[in-house]
Amino acid sequence: MKDNVLNLTVVLADGTIIKTKRRPRKSSAGYNLTGMFIGSEGTLGIVTEITLKLQVIPQETSVAVVTFPTIRDAASAASRVIKAGVPIGAMEIMDEVQMSVVNKSKSTKKVWREVPTMFFKFSGTKSGVRENIDLVKKLSKQCKSIDFEFTADPEEQKKLWSARKESLWSMLSLRKGDEEVWSTDVAVPVSRLADIIEVSKREMDELGLFASVLGHVGDGNFHEAIMMVDRALEMEGTCTGEHGIGLGKKKSLVKELGLDTIGVMQKVKLALDPNWLMNPGKVFDHPAETNPKGT
Amino acid sequence: MKDNVLNLTVVLADGTIIKTKRRPRKSSAGYNLTGMFIGSEGTLGIVTEITLKLQVIPQETSVAVVTFPTIRDAASAASRVIKAGVPIGAMEIMDEVQMSVVNKSKSTKKVWREVPTMFFKFSGTKSGVRENIDLVKKLSKQCKSIDFEFTADPEEQKKLWSARKESLWSMLSLRKGDEEVWSTDVAVPVSRLADIIEVSKREMDELGLFASVLGHVGDGNFHEAIMMVDRALEMEGTCTGEHGIGLGKKKSLVKELGLDTIGVMQKVKLALDPNWLMNPGKVFDHPAETNPKGT
């Protein structure tokens, strides 16, 4: 998303209204304030206007669903697709637990194989899409893929994508009583994706937790039903690929970036919001609380 | 370039060394410090290490050179190519003056038609490249293109690209005595590209200046031999698409963004560099100098 934002209008803590940038696609005019406010979770100011880039509607779109014997095979296929530079609109991984949850919840019109499954979206020209599908099929085969289904028909695309779309709701619909679902959001370098999924699945099993894996693997980002932050950090990853820090991951952010880097963020916030008014307590604490000596 | 930077190691004014982010492609971990330091022209700290994304080497590359009767036709073709969403590695425009400069300097092995000319780079799979070339050819034709030359042969690609590569040097080689070449760097929304090129060429002629146009038109960014900042700003553009502010464009930055937005940049710099030690005097002045009342 952030790459599609051209500029922002922001109301600052002292009431000043600024526009971060004008409207050209490329600019080197001063500090990148647009990037600074995006993802600051309301702690630097309140965004009241956003200018977005327009995107061209592709000539052709297509969805493919590919099944694999193990989650490692599926993650390896994802890694190969990325390394081959195949242009992909979306690439998502779901493990056998998540697929069975979708079946149990009866939230889609299709009955799914309960095995690790990858979902791909393609877009572009007719022959470009066709060529990329063939390439992904070949690379999947090299990783022992079982089935390879694809379609360019709009209704069939919806049906094939439905397991991905309904995954969260199907998980929530299976809760009993006051059971809670915890969703995580770590990201690691793409080369470590298979490792972290395998390790975290094993640890979940050992803890006796019911856990499923769902990942936006094109970015090395995946969600799982419990905190896997330490594993991700060991692999040079991040505690949050897209959901942000909020209250829940403040300690993880310290672990990930260290107090010096967070010190720079605190200084930036203090410069723009000296009275710590904007969404206080989120992302990181006031320096006086982080470091009682106040250095 | 900025989109290919994963993280930075930065030495701050007080000697602290920070790493802006870890290594995953996607992260929402706190403020985007990477984006804040990129393009800050050394005023926030000294970058000592950069982690870059790796890119896949494309299966096929190709270069096309297309001539047009007028600069407006060429710019319209550029605009159509962008609006059609054709994936392009590079798209450059040179006017008839720039083409004749290249011929006069004898810096390339080819003799060029002295008319407005577009240069395209394509990359991808064999059939994808072929398809995109056909599409650009069709769109160029709709804008009255004269010639359309293209090649996938590596040596021939160099030859076709040579006019673009040698354009600055050929301009410099034609100076007499102490004549100066001024290069500009504005960018406007892509929809206004034809307008600004046409207007600024006319104004150059009226001023009796020898001026040529060269543009990275995929971004709406073009260079010309004298300041065209006011025209670009009228069209919601920027005074600098890629070269930055430095000393020369400080006044233009004020015109472009206004004192409130620059005030935020000053506060950020003061927070990290209270003694104004890092590359002082560049991009913007100390608040005490910008606004003698010091508010």
Coordinates of C-alpha atoms in Angstrom, one line a residue:
Chain A
M1 CA 0.0 0.0 0.0
K2 CA 2.6 2.5 1.0
D3 CA 4.1 2.5 -2.5
N4 CA 0.8 3.8 -3.8
V5 CA 0.6 6.9 -1.6
L6 CA 1.7 10.1 -3.4
N7 CA 1.1 12.6 -0.6
L8 CA -0.7 13.2 2.7
T9 CA -2.5 16.1 4.4
V10 CA -1.7 15.9 8.1
V11 CA -2.9 17.8 11.1
L12 CA -0.1 18.1 13.6
A13 CA -0.2 18.2 17.4
D14 CA -0.1 22.0 17.4
G15 CA -2.9 22.3 14.9
T16 CA -0.7 23.1 11.9
I17 CA -2.0 21.5 8.7
I18 CA 0.7 20.4 6.2
K19 CA 0.8 18.6 2.8
T20 CA 3.8 16.3 2.7
K21 CA 4.5 16.5 -1.0
R22 CA 3.0 17.6 -4.3
R23 CA 1.6 15.2 -6.9
P24 CA 4.4 14.0 -9.2
R25 CA 5.3 10.3 -9.1
K26 CA 9.0 11.0 -8.4
S27 CA 10.4 13.7 -6.1
S28 CA 13.6 14.4 -4.2
A29 CA 12.2 17.6 -2.6
G30 CA 13.4 17.5 1.0
Y31 CA 12.8 14.8 3.6
N32 CA 10.4 12.0 2.7
L33 CA 7.6 13.1 5.1
T34 CA 5.0 11.0 3.3
G35 CA 7.0 7.8 4.3
M36 CA 7.5 9.1 7.8
F37 CA 3.8 9.5 8.5
I38 CA 2.7 6.2 6.9
G39 CA 2.8 3.5 9.5
S40 CA 3.4 5.9 12.4
E41 CA 0.0 4.7 13.8
G42 CA -1.3 8.1 14.5
T43 CA 1.5 9.0 16.8
L44 CA 2.9 11.9 14.7
G45 CA -0.3 13.6 13.5
I46 CA -3.8 12.9 12.1
V47 CA -4.0 12.1 8.4
T48 CA -7.0 13.9 6.8
E49 CA -6.3 13.4 3.1
I50 CA -4.5 10.9 1.0
T51 CA -3.5 11.1 -2.8
L52 CA -3.2 7.7 -4.3
K53 CA -1.6 6.5 -7.5
L54 CA -4.0 5.1 -10.1
Q55 CA -3.3 1.6 -11.4
V56 CA -4.2 0.3 -14.8
I57 CA -6.8 -2.5 -14.9
P58 CA -5.0 -5.5 -16.4
Q59 CA -6.2 -7.0 -19.7
E60 CA -6.3 -10.5 -18.1
T61 CA -6.4 -12.0 -14.6
S62 CA -6.1 -15.6 -13.5
V63 CA -6.0 -17.6 -10.3
A64 CA -4.1 -20.8 -9.7
V65 CA -4.3 -23.2 -6.8
V66 CA -1.5 -25.7 -6.3
T67 CA -1.2 -28.5 -3.7
F68 CA 2.0 -29.9 -2.1
P69 CA 2.9 -33.0 0.0
T70 CA 4.6 -30.8 2.7
I71 CA 4.7 -27.2 3.8
R72 CA 8.4 -27.2 3.0
D73 CA 7.7 -28.2 -0.6
A74 CA 5.2 -25.4 -0.9
A75 CA 7.5 -22.8 0.7
S76 CA 10.3 -23.9 -1.6
A77 CA 8.1 -23.4 -4.6
A78 CA 7.3 -19.9 -3.4
S79 CA 11.0 -19.2 -3.1
R80 CA 11.7 -20.5 -6.6
V81 CA 8.9 -18.4 -8.1
I82 CA 10.4 -15.3 -6.4
K83 CA 13.9 -16.1 -7.5
A84 CA 12.8 -16.7 -11.1
G85 CA 11.3 -13.2 -11.0
V86 CA 7.9 -14.4 -12.2
P87 CA 5.6 -11.4 -11.9
I88 CA 2.8 -12.4 -9.4
G89 CA -0.2 -10.3 -8.2
A90 CA -0.5 -12.3 -5.0
M91 CA 1.1 -15.5 -3.7
E92 CA -0.4 -17.1 -0.5
I93 CA 0.3 -20.2 1.4
M94 CA -2.1 -22.2 3.6
D95 CA -1.1 -25.3 5.6
E96 CA -3.2 -28.5 5.8
V97 CA -4.7 -27.4 9.2
Q98 CA -6.0 -24.2 7.6
M99 CA -7.4 -26.1 4.6
S100 CA -9.3 -28.5 6.9
V101 CA -10.6 -25.5 8.9
V102 CA -12.1 -24.1 5.7
N103 CA -13.7 -27.4 4.9
K104 CA -15.1 -27.8 8.4
S105 CA -16.6 -24.3 8.4
K106 CA -18.4 -25.0 5.1
S107 CA -17.7 -21.4 4.1
T108 CA -16.9 -22.1 0.5
K109 CA -18.7 -23.9 -2.3
K110 CA -15.8 -26.2 -3.0
V111 CA -14.4 -29.1 -1.0
W112 CA -10.6 -28.8 -0.6
R113 CA -7.8 -31.3 -0.3
E114 CA -6.4 -31.0 3.2
V115 CA -2.8 -30.6 2.3
P116 CA -0.4 -27.6 2.1
T117 CA -1.8 -25.3 -0.7
M118 CA -0.5 -22.3 -2.6
F119 CA -2.8 -19.7 -4.1
F120 CA -1.6 -17.5 -7.0
K121 CA -3.0 -14.4 -8.7
F122 CA -1.7 -13.4 -12.1
S123 CA -2.4 -10.3 -14.2
G124 CA -1.2 -8.8 -17.4
T125 CA -1.7 -9.4 -21.1
K126 CA -3.3 -12.7 -22.2
S127 CA -0.1 -14.3 -23.4
G128 CA 1.9 -12.9 -20.5
V129 CA -0.5 -14.5 -18.0
R130 CA -0.4 -17.8 -19.9
E131 CA 3.4 -17.8 -19.9
N132 CA 3.7 -17.0 -16.2
I133 CA 1.2 -19.8 -15.3
D134 CA 3.3 -22.3 -17.3
L135 CA 6.4 -21.1 -15.5
V136 CA 4.8 -21.5 -12.0
K137 CA 3.5 -24.9 -13.0
K138 CA 7.0 -26.0 -14.0
L139 CA 8.6 -24.6 -10.8
S140 CA 5.9 -26.2 -8.7
K141 CA 6.5 -29.6 -10.3
Q142 CA 10.1 -29.3 -9.3
C143 CA 8.9 -29.1 -5.7
K144 CA 6.7 -32.2 -6.0
S145 CA 3.3 -30.4 -6.5
I146 CA 0.3 -32.7 -6.5
D147 CA -2.6 -30.8 -8.3
F148 CA -2.4 -27.6 -10.4
E149 CA -5.8 -25.9 -11.0
F150 CA -6.1 -22.6 -12.8
T151 CA -8.8 -20.5 -14.4
A152 CA -9.3 -17.1 -16.1
D153 CA -13.1 -17.2 -15.8
P154 CA -14.2 -14.5 -13.3
E155 CA -16.7 -16.7 -11.5
E156 CA -14.3 -19.6 -11.3
Q157 CA -11.6 -17.3 -10.1
K158 CA -13.8 -16.3 -7.1
K159 CA -14.4 -20.0 -6.4
L160 CA -10.7 -20.9 -6.5
W161 CA -9.8 -17.9 -4.3
S162 CA -12.6 -18.5 -1.8
A163 CA -10.5 -20.7 0.6
R164 CA -8.0 -17.8 0.9
K165 CA -10.7 -15.2 1.3
E166 CA -12.7 -17.2 3.9
S167 CA -9.7 -18.4 5.9
L168 CA -9.9 -16.0 8.8
W169 CA -13.7 -16.2 9.1
S170 CA -13.7 -20.0 9.0
M171 CA -11.1 -20.0 11.8
L172 CA -13.3 -17.7 13.9
S173 CA -16.4 -19.7 13.2
L174 CA -14.9 -22.8 14.7
R175 CA -14.3 -21.2 18.1
K176 CA -16.1 -22.9 21.1
G177 CA -17.2 -20.9 24.1
D178 CA -14.6 -18.2 25.0
E179 CA -11.7 -19.6 23.0
E180 CA -9.5 -16.9 21.6
V181 CA -7.8 -16.8 18.2
W182 CA -4.4 -15.1 18.2
S183 CA -3.2 -14.0 14.8
T184 CA 0.5 -13.2 14.3
D185 CA 2.2 -11.2 11.5
V186 CA 5.9 -11.8 11.3
A187 CA 8.1 -11.5 8.1
V188 CA 11.5 -13.0 7.3
P189 CA 13.9 -12.8 4.4
V190 CA 12.3 -14.9 1.6
S191 CA 15.2 -17.4 1.8
R192 CA 14.3 -18.3 5.4
L193 CA 10.5 -18.7 4.8
A194 CA 10.5 -22.6 4.7
D195 CA 12.6 -22.7 7.8
I196 CA 10.5 -20.5 9.9
I197 CA 7.2 -22.1 8.9
E198 CA 8.6 -25.6 9.7
V199 CA 10.1 -24.6 13.0
S200 CA 7.0 -22.7 14.2
K201 CA 4.6 -25.5 13.2
R202 CA 6.7 -28.0 15.2
E203 CA 6.8 -25.7 18.2
M204 CA 3.1 -25.3 18.1
D205 CA 2.5 -29.0 18.0
E206 CA 4.9 -29.5 21.0
L207 CA 2.9 -26.9 22.9
G208 CA -0.3 -28.7 22.1
L209 CA -1.8 -25.5 20.5
F210 CA -4.2 -25.7 17.5
A211 CA -2.4 -23.6 15.0
S212 CA -2.7 -22.9 11.3
V213 CA -0.4 -21.1 8.9
L214 CA -1.4 -18.5 6.3
G215 CA 1.2 -16.4 4.5
H216 CA 1.6 -13.6 2.0
V217 CA 4.7 -15.4 0.9
G218 CA 5.7 -13.0 -1.9
D219 CA 6.8 -10.7 0.9
G220 CA 8.2 -13.3 3.2
N221 CA 5.3 -12.5 5.6
F222 CA 3.1 -15.0 7.3
H223 CA 0.4 -15.2 9.9
E224 CA 0.1 -17.9 12.5
A225 CA -2.1 -18.5 15.5
I226 CA 0.5 -17.5 18.2
M227 CA 3.5 -15.3 18.7
M228 CA 6.5 -16.4 16.7
V229 CA 8.4 -13.2 17.1
D230 CA 11.6 -14.7 18.5
R231 CA 12.1 -17.2 15.6
A232 CA 11.5 -14.4 13.1
L233 CA 14.0 -12.1 14.7
E234 CA 16.7 -14.9 14.8
M235 CA 16.3 -15.0 11.0
E236 CA 16.8 -11.3 10.5
G237 CA 13.1 -10.8 10.3
T238 CA 10.5 -8.4 11.7
C239 CA 7.8 -8.9 14.4
T240 CA 5.3 -7.2 12.1
G241 CA 5.1 -7.4 8.3
E242 CA 2.0 -5.3 7.9
H243 CA -0.2 -5.0 11.0
G244 CA 2.0 -2.6 12.9
I245 CA 3.2 -2.4 16.6
G246 CA 0.2 -0.9 18.5
L247 CA 0.3 -1.9 22.2
G248 CA 0.9 -5.6 21.8
K249 CA 4.3 -5.6 20.1
K250 CA 6.1 -2.8 21.8
K251 CA 8.4 -5.2 23.6
S252 CA 9.1 -7.0 20.3
L253 CA 10.0 -3.8 18.6
V254 CA 12.7 -3.1 21.3
K255 CA 14.0 -6.6 20.7
E256 CA 14.0 -6.2 17.0
L257 CA 15.5 -2.7 16.5
G258 CA 17.2 -1.9 19.9
L259 CA 16.9 1.2 22.0
D260 CA 19.2 3.4 19.9
T261 CA 17.0 3.1 16.8
I262 CA 13.9 3.5 18.8
G263 CA 15.6 6.5 20.4
V264 CA 15.6 8.2 17.0
M265 CA 11.9 7.5 16.6
Q266 CA 11.2 9.0 20.0
K267 CA 13.2 12.1 19.1
V268 CA 11.2 12.5 15.9
K269 CA 7.9 12.2 17.8
L270 CA 9.0 14.6 20.6
A271 CA 10.0 17.1 17.9
L272 CA 6.6 17.1 16.3
D273 CA 4.5 16.3 19.4
P274 CA 6.4 17.6 22.5
N275 CA 3.4 17.0 24.8
W276 CA 3.0 13.4 23.6
L277 CA -0.6 13.9 22.7
M278 CA -1.0 11.9 19.5
N279 CA -2.0 8.3 20.1
P280 CA 0.1 8.1 23.2
G281 CA 1.4 4.7 24.5
K282 CA 1.4 3.1 21.0
V283 CA 4.5 1.8 19.1
F284 CA 6.9 2.9 21.9
D285 CA 6.8 4.7 25.3
H286 CA 7.9 8.2 26.2
P287 CA 11.7 8.2 26.7
A288 CA 11.3 9.0 30.4
E289 CA 9.4 5.6 30.7
T290 CA 11.7 3.6 28.4
N291 CA 14.9 4.8 30.2
P292 CA 14.2 6.2 33.7
K293 CA 17.6 8.0 33.6
G294 CA 16.2 10.1 30.7
T295 CA 19.4 10.0 28.6
Chain B
M1 CA 16.6 3.5 -6.3
K2 CA 14.9 4.2 -3.0
D3 CA 12.5 1.3 -3.4
N4 CA 15.5 -1.1 -3.6
V5 CA 17.0 -0.1 -0.2
L6 CA 16.1 -2.5 2.6
N7 CA 18.0 -0.9 5.4
L8 CA 20.7 1.6 6.3
T9 CA 23.4 1.8 9.0
V10 CA 23.7 5.5 10.0
V11 CA 26.1 7.4 12.2
L12 CA 24.2 10.2 13.9
A13 CA 25.4 13.7 15.0
D14 CA 26.1 12.5 18.5
G15 CA 28.1 9.5 17.4
T16 CA 25.4 6.9 17.9
I17 CA 25.3 4.2 15.3
I18 CA 21.9 2.8 14.3
K19 CA 20.4 0.3 11.9
T20 CA 17.1 1.6 10.5
K21 CA 15.5 -1.8 10.0
R22 CA 16.2 -5.5 9.7
R23 CA 16.3 -7.4 6.4
P24 CA 12.8 -8.6 5.4
R25 CA 11.2 -7.1 2.3
K26 CA 8.1 -6.0 4.2
S27 CA 8.0 -4.4 7.7
S28 CA 5.7 -2.2 9.7
A29 CA 8.0 -2.0 12.7
G30 CA 7.9 1.6 13.9
Y31 CA 8.6 4.7 11.9
N32 CA 10.1 4.3 8.4
L33 CA 13.5 5.6 9.3
T34 CA 15.0 4.1 6.1
G35 CA 12.8 6.4 4.0
M36 CA 13.6 9.4 6.3
F37 CA 17.4 9.1 5.8
I38 CA 17.2 8.4 2.0
G39 CA 17.3 11.7 0.2
S40 CA 18.1 13.8 3.3
E41 CA 21.4 14.8 1.6
G42 CA 23.6 14.1 4.7
T43 CA 21.7 16.5 6.9
L44 CA 20.5 13.9 9.4
G45 CA 23.5 11.6 9.6
I46 CA 26.2 9.8 7.7
V47 CA 25.2 6.5 6.0
T48 CA 27.9 3.9 6.3
E49 CA 26.2 0.7 5.1
I50 CA 23.3 0.0 2.8
T51 CA 21.4 -3.3 2.3
L52 CA 19.9 -3.6 -1.2
K53 CA 17.3 -5.9 -2.7
L54 CA 18.6 -8.3 -5.3
Q55 CA 16.8 -8.2 -8.7
V56 CA 16.4 -11.1 -11.1
I57 CA 18.3 -10.9 -14.4
P58 CA 15.6 -10.9 -17.1
Q59 CA 15.5 -13.7 -19.7
E60 CA 15.3 -11.2 -22.5
T61 CA 16.0 -7.5 -23.0
S62 CA 15.3 -5.2 -25.9
V63 CA 15.7 -1.6 -26.9
A64 CA 13.4 0.4 -29.2
V65 CA 14.0 3.9 -30.7
V66 CA 10.9 5.7 -32.1
T67 CA 10.9 9.1 -33.9
F68 CA 8.0 11.6 -33.9
P69 CA 7.1 14.8 -35.9
T70 CA 6.7 16.9 -32.7
I71 CA 7.7 16.8 -29.1
R72 CA 3.9 16.8 -28.2
D73 CA 3.4 13.7 -30.2
A74 CA 6.3 12.0 -28.5
A75 CA 5.1 13.0 -25.0
S76 CA 1.5 11.9 -25.9
A77 CA 2.9 8.5 -26.9
A78 CA 4.7 8.3 -23.5
S79 CA 1.5 9.2 -21.7
R80 CA -0.5 6.5 -23.6
V81 CA 2.2 3.8 -22.9
I82 CA 1.9 4.6 -19.2
K83 CA -1.9 4.7 -19.2
A84 CA -2.0 1.3 -21.0
G85 CA 0.2 -0.1 -18.1
V86 CA 2.8 -1.5 -20.5
P87 CA 5.7 -2.6 -18.3
I88 CA 8.8 -0.6 -19.4
G89 CA 12.3 -0.8 -18.1
A90 CA 13.1 2.8 -19.1
M91 CA 11.4 5.4 -21.3
E92 CA 13.3 8.5 -22.3
I93 CA 12.5 11.4 -24.5
M94 CA 15.0 13.6 -26.4
D95 CA 14.0 16.6 -28.5
E96 CA 15.3 17.5 -32.0
V97 CA 17.9 19.9 -30.6
Q98 CA 19.4 17.1 -28.3
M99 CA 19.5 14.7 -31.3
S100 CA 21.3 17.2 -33.5
V101 CA 23.8 17.8 -30.6
V102 CA 24.5 14.1 -30.5
N103 CA 25.1 14.1 -34.2
K104 CA 27.4 17.2 -34.1
S105 CA 29.5 15.8 -31.3
K106 CA 30.1 12.5 -33.3
S107 CA 30.0 10.6 -30.0
T108 CA 28.0 7.7 -31.3
K109 CA 28.6 5.3 -34.3
K110 CA 25.1 6.0 -35.7
V111 CA 23.8 9.1 -37.5
W112 CA 20.4 10.1 -36.0
R113 CA 17.3 11.7 -37.5
E114 CA 17.1 15.2 -35.9
V115 CA 13.5 14.9 -34.7
P116 CA 11.9 14.3 -31.3
T117 CA 12.8 10.7 -30.4
M118 CA 11.8 8.3 -27.7
F119 CA 14.0 5.5 -26.3
F120 CA 12.5 2.4 -24.7
K121 CA 14.0 -0.5 -22.7
F122 CA 12.0 -3.7 -22.3
S123 CA 12.7 -6.7 -20.2
G124 CA 11.0 -10.0 -19.3
T125 CA 10.3 -13.3 -21.0
K126 CA 10.9 -13.6 -24.8
S127 CA 7.2 -13.5 -25.7
G128 CA 6.4 -10.9 -23.0
V129 CA 9.0 -8.5 -24.5
R130 CA 7.8 -9.2 -28.0
E131 CA 4.2 -8.4 -27.0
N132 CA 5.1 -5.2 -25.2
I133 CA 7.1 -4.0 -28.2
D134 CA 4.1 -4.6 -30.4
L135 CA 1.9 -2.7 -28.0
V136 CA 4.3 0.3 -27.9
K137 CA 4.5 0.3 -31.7
K138 CA 0.7 0.4 -32.0
L139 CA 0.4 3.3 -29.4
S140 CA 3.3 5.2 -31.1
K141 CA 1.6 4.8 -34.5
Q142 CA -1.6 6.4 -33.0
C143 CA 0.7 9.4 -32.1
K144 CA 2.0 9.7 -35.7
S145 CA 5.4 8.0 -35.1
I146 CA 7.8 8.1 -38.1
D147 CA 10.3 5.3 -37.6
F148 CA 10.3 2.4 -35.2
E149 CA 13.6 0.5 -34.8
F150 CA 14.1 -2.3 -32.2
T151 CA 16.6 -5.0 -31.5
A152 CA 17.2 -7.8 -28.9
D153 CA 20.9 -8.2 -30.0
P154 CA 23.2 -7.0 -27.2
E155 CA 25.6 -5.1 -29.4
E156 CA 22.8 -3.5 -31.4
Q157 CA 21.0 -2.6 -28.2
K158 CA 24.1 -0.6 -27.1
K159 CA 24.2 1.2 -30.5
L160 CA 20.5 2.1 -30.3
W161 CA 20.9 3.3 -26.7
S162 CA 24.1 5.2 -27.4
A163 CA 22.4 8.6 -28.2
R164 CA 20.7 8.5 -24.8
K165 CA 23.9 7.5 -23.0
E166 CA 26.1 10.1 -24.7
S167 CA 23.6 13.0 -24.5
L168 CA 25.1 14.8 -21.6
W169 CA 28.7 14.4 -22.8
S170 CA 27.8 15.5 -26.3
M171 CA 26.2 18.6 -24.9
L172 CA 29.3 19.4 -22.8
S173 CA 31.6 18.7 -25.7
L174 CA 30.0 21.5 -27.8
R175 CA 30.7 24.3 -25.2
K176 CA 32.8 27.2 -26.5
G177 CA 35.1 29.1 -24.2
D178 CA 33.5 29.6 -20.8
E179 CA 29.9 28.8 -21.8
E180 CA 28.0 27.0 -19.0
V181 CA 25.6 24.2 -19.3
W182 CA 22.7 24.3 -16.8
S183 CA 20.8 21.1 -16.2
T184 CA 17.4 21.1 -14.6
D185 CA 15.4 18.3 -13.0
V186 CA 11.7 19.0 -12.6
A187 CA 8.9 16.4 -12.5
V188 CA 5.2 16.9 -13.1
P189 CA 2.2 14.5 -13.0
V190 CA 2.4 12.4 -16.2
S191 CA -0.8 13.9 -17.6
R192 CA 0.9 17.3 -17.8
L193 CA 4.2 16.1 -19.4
A194 CA 3.4 17.3 -23.0
D195 CA 2.3 20.7 -21.7
I196 CA 5.4 21.5 -19.7
I197 CA 7.8 20.4 -22.4
E198 CA 6.0 22.5 -25.0
V199 CA 5.7 25.6 -22.8
S200 CA 9.3 25.5 -21.6
K201 CA 10.7 25.0 -25.1
R202 CA 8.7 28.0 -26.3
E203 CA 10.0 30.1 -23.4
M204 CA 13.6 29.1 -24.1
D205 CA 13.3 30.1 -27.7
E206 CA 11.8 33.5 -26.7
L207 CA 14.7 34.0 -24.3
G208 CA 17.2 33.2 -27.1
L209 CA 18.7 30.4 -25.1
F210 CA 20.1 27.2 -26.7
A211 CA 18.2 24.5 -24.9
S212 CA 17.6 20.8 -25.3
V213 CA 15.1 18.5 -23.6
L214 CA 15.9 15.0 -22.1
G215 CA 13.4 13.3 -20.0
H216 CA 12.9 10.1 -17.9
V217 CA 9.3 10.3 -19.0
G218 CA 8.1 7.1 -17.2
D219 CA 8.2 9.2 -14.0
G220 CA 7.1 12.5 -15.5
N221 CA 10.6 13.8 -14.9
F222 CA 12.7 15.7 -17.4
H223 CA 15.9 17.7 -17.6
E224 CA 16.3 20.9 -19.5
A225 CA 19.1 23.4 -19.9
I226 CA 17.6 26.1 -17.6
M227 CA 15.4 26.4 -14.5
M228 CA 11.7 25.6 -15.3
V229 CA 10.7 25.3 -11.7
D230 CA 7.8 27.8 -11.8
R231 CA 6.1 26.0 -14.7
A232 CA 6.5 22.7 -13.0
L233 CA 5.1 24.0 -9.7
E234 CA 2.1 25.5 -11.5
M235 CA 1.3 21.9 -12.7
E236 CA 1.5 20.4 -9.2
G237 CA 5.0 19.3 -9.9
T238 CA 8.3 19.3 -8.0
C239 CA 11.5 21.3 -8.5
T240 CA 13.5 18.1 -8.3
G241 CA 12.6 14.7 -9.6
E242 CA 15.9 13.0 -8.5
H243 CA 18.9 15.3 -8.1
G244 CA 17.8 16.8 -4.8
I245 CA 17.8 20.3 -3.3
G246 CA 21.4 21.0 -2.2
L247 CA 22.2 24.7 -2.2
G248 CA 20.7 25.7 -5.5
K249 CA 17.1 24.8 -5.0
K250 CA 16.5 25.9 -1.4
K251 CA 14.2 28.8 -2.5
S252 CA 12.3 26.5 -4.9
L253 CA 11.7 24.0 -2.1
V254 CA 10.1 26.8 0.0
K255 CA 7.9 27.7 -3.1
E256 CA 7.0 24.1 -3.6
L257 CA 6.1 22.9 -0.1
G258 CA 5.6 26.1 2.0
L259 CA 7.1 27.0 5.3
D260 CA 4.9 24.8 7.4
T261 CA 6.0 21.6 5.7
I262 CA 9.6 22.7 5.8
G263 CA 9.1 23.5 9.5
V264 CA 8.4 19.8 10.1
M265 CA 11.6 18.9 8.3
Q266 CA 13.5 21.5 10.4
K267 CA 12.1 20.0 13.6
V268 CA 13.1 16.5 12.6
K269 CA 16.6 17.7 11.8
L270 CA 16.9 19.7 15.1
A271 CA 15.7 16.6 17.0
L272 CA 18.5 14.5 15.6
D273 CA 21.2 17.2 15.1
P274 CA 20.6 19.9 17.7
N275 CA 23.9 21.6 16.9
W276 CA 23.2 21.7 13.1
L277 CA 26.4 19.9 12.3
M278 CA 25.4 17.5 9.5
N279 CA 25.8 19.0 6.0
P280 CA 24.6 22.5 7.3
G281 CA 23.1 24.9 4.9
K282 CA 21.8 22.2 2.5
V283 CA 18.1 21.5 1.7
F284 CA 16.9 24.2 4.1
D285 CA 18.3 26.7 6.6
H286 CA 18.2 26.7 10.4
P287 CA 14.8 27.9 11.6
A288 CA 16.4 31.0 13.1
E289 CA 17.5 32.1 9.6
T290 CA 14.3 31.0 7.8
N291 CA 12.2 32.9 10.3
P292 CA 14.0 35.6 12.3
K293 CA 11.2 35.6 14.9
G294 CA 12.1 32.0 15.6
T295 CA 8.5 30.8 15.9

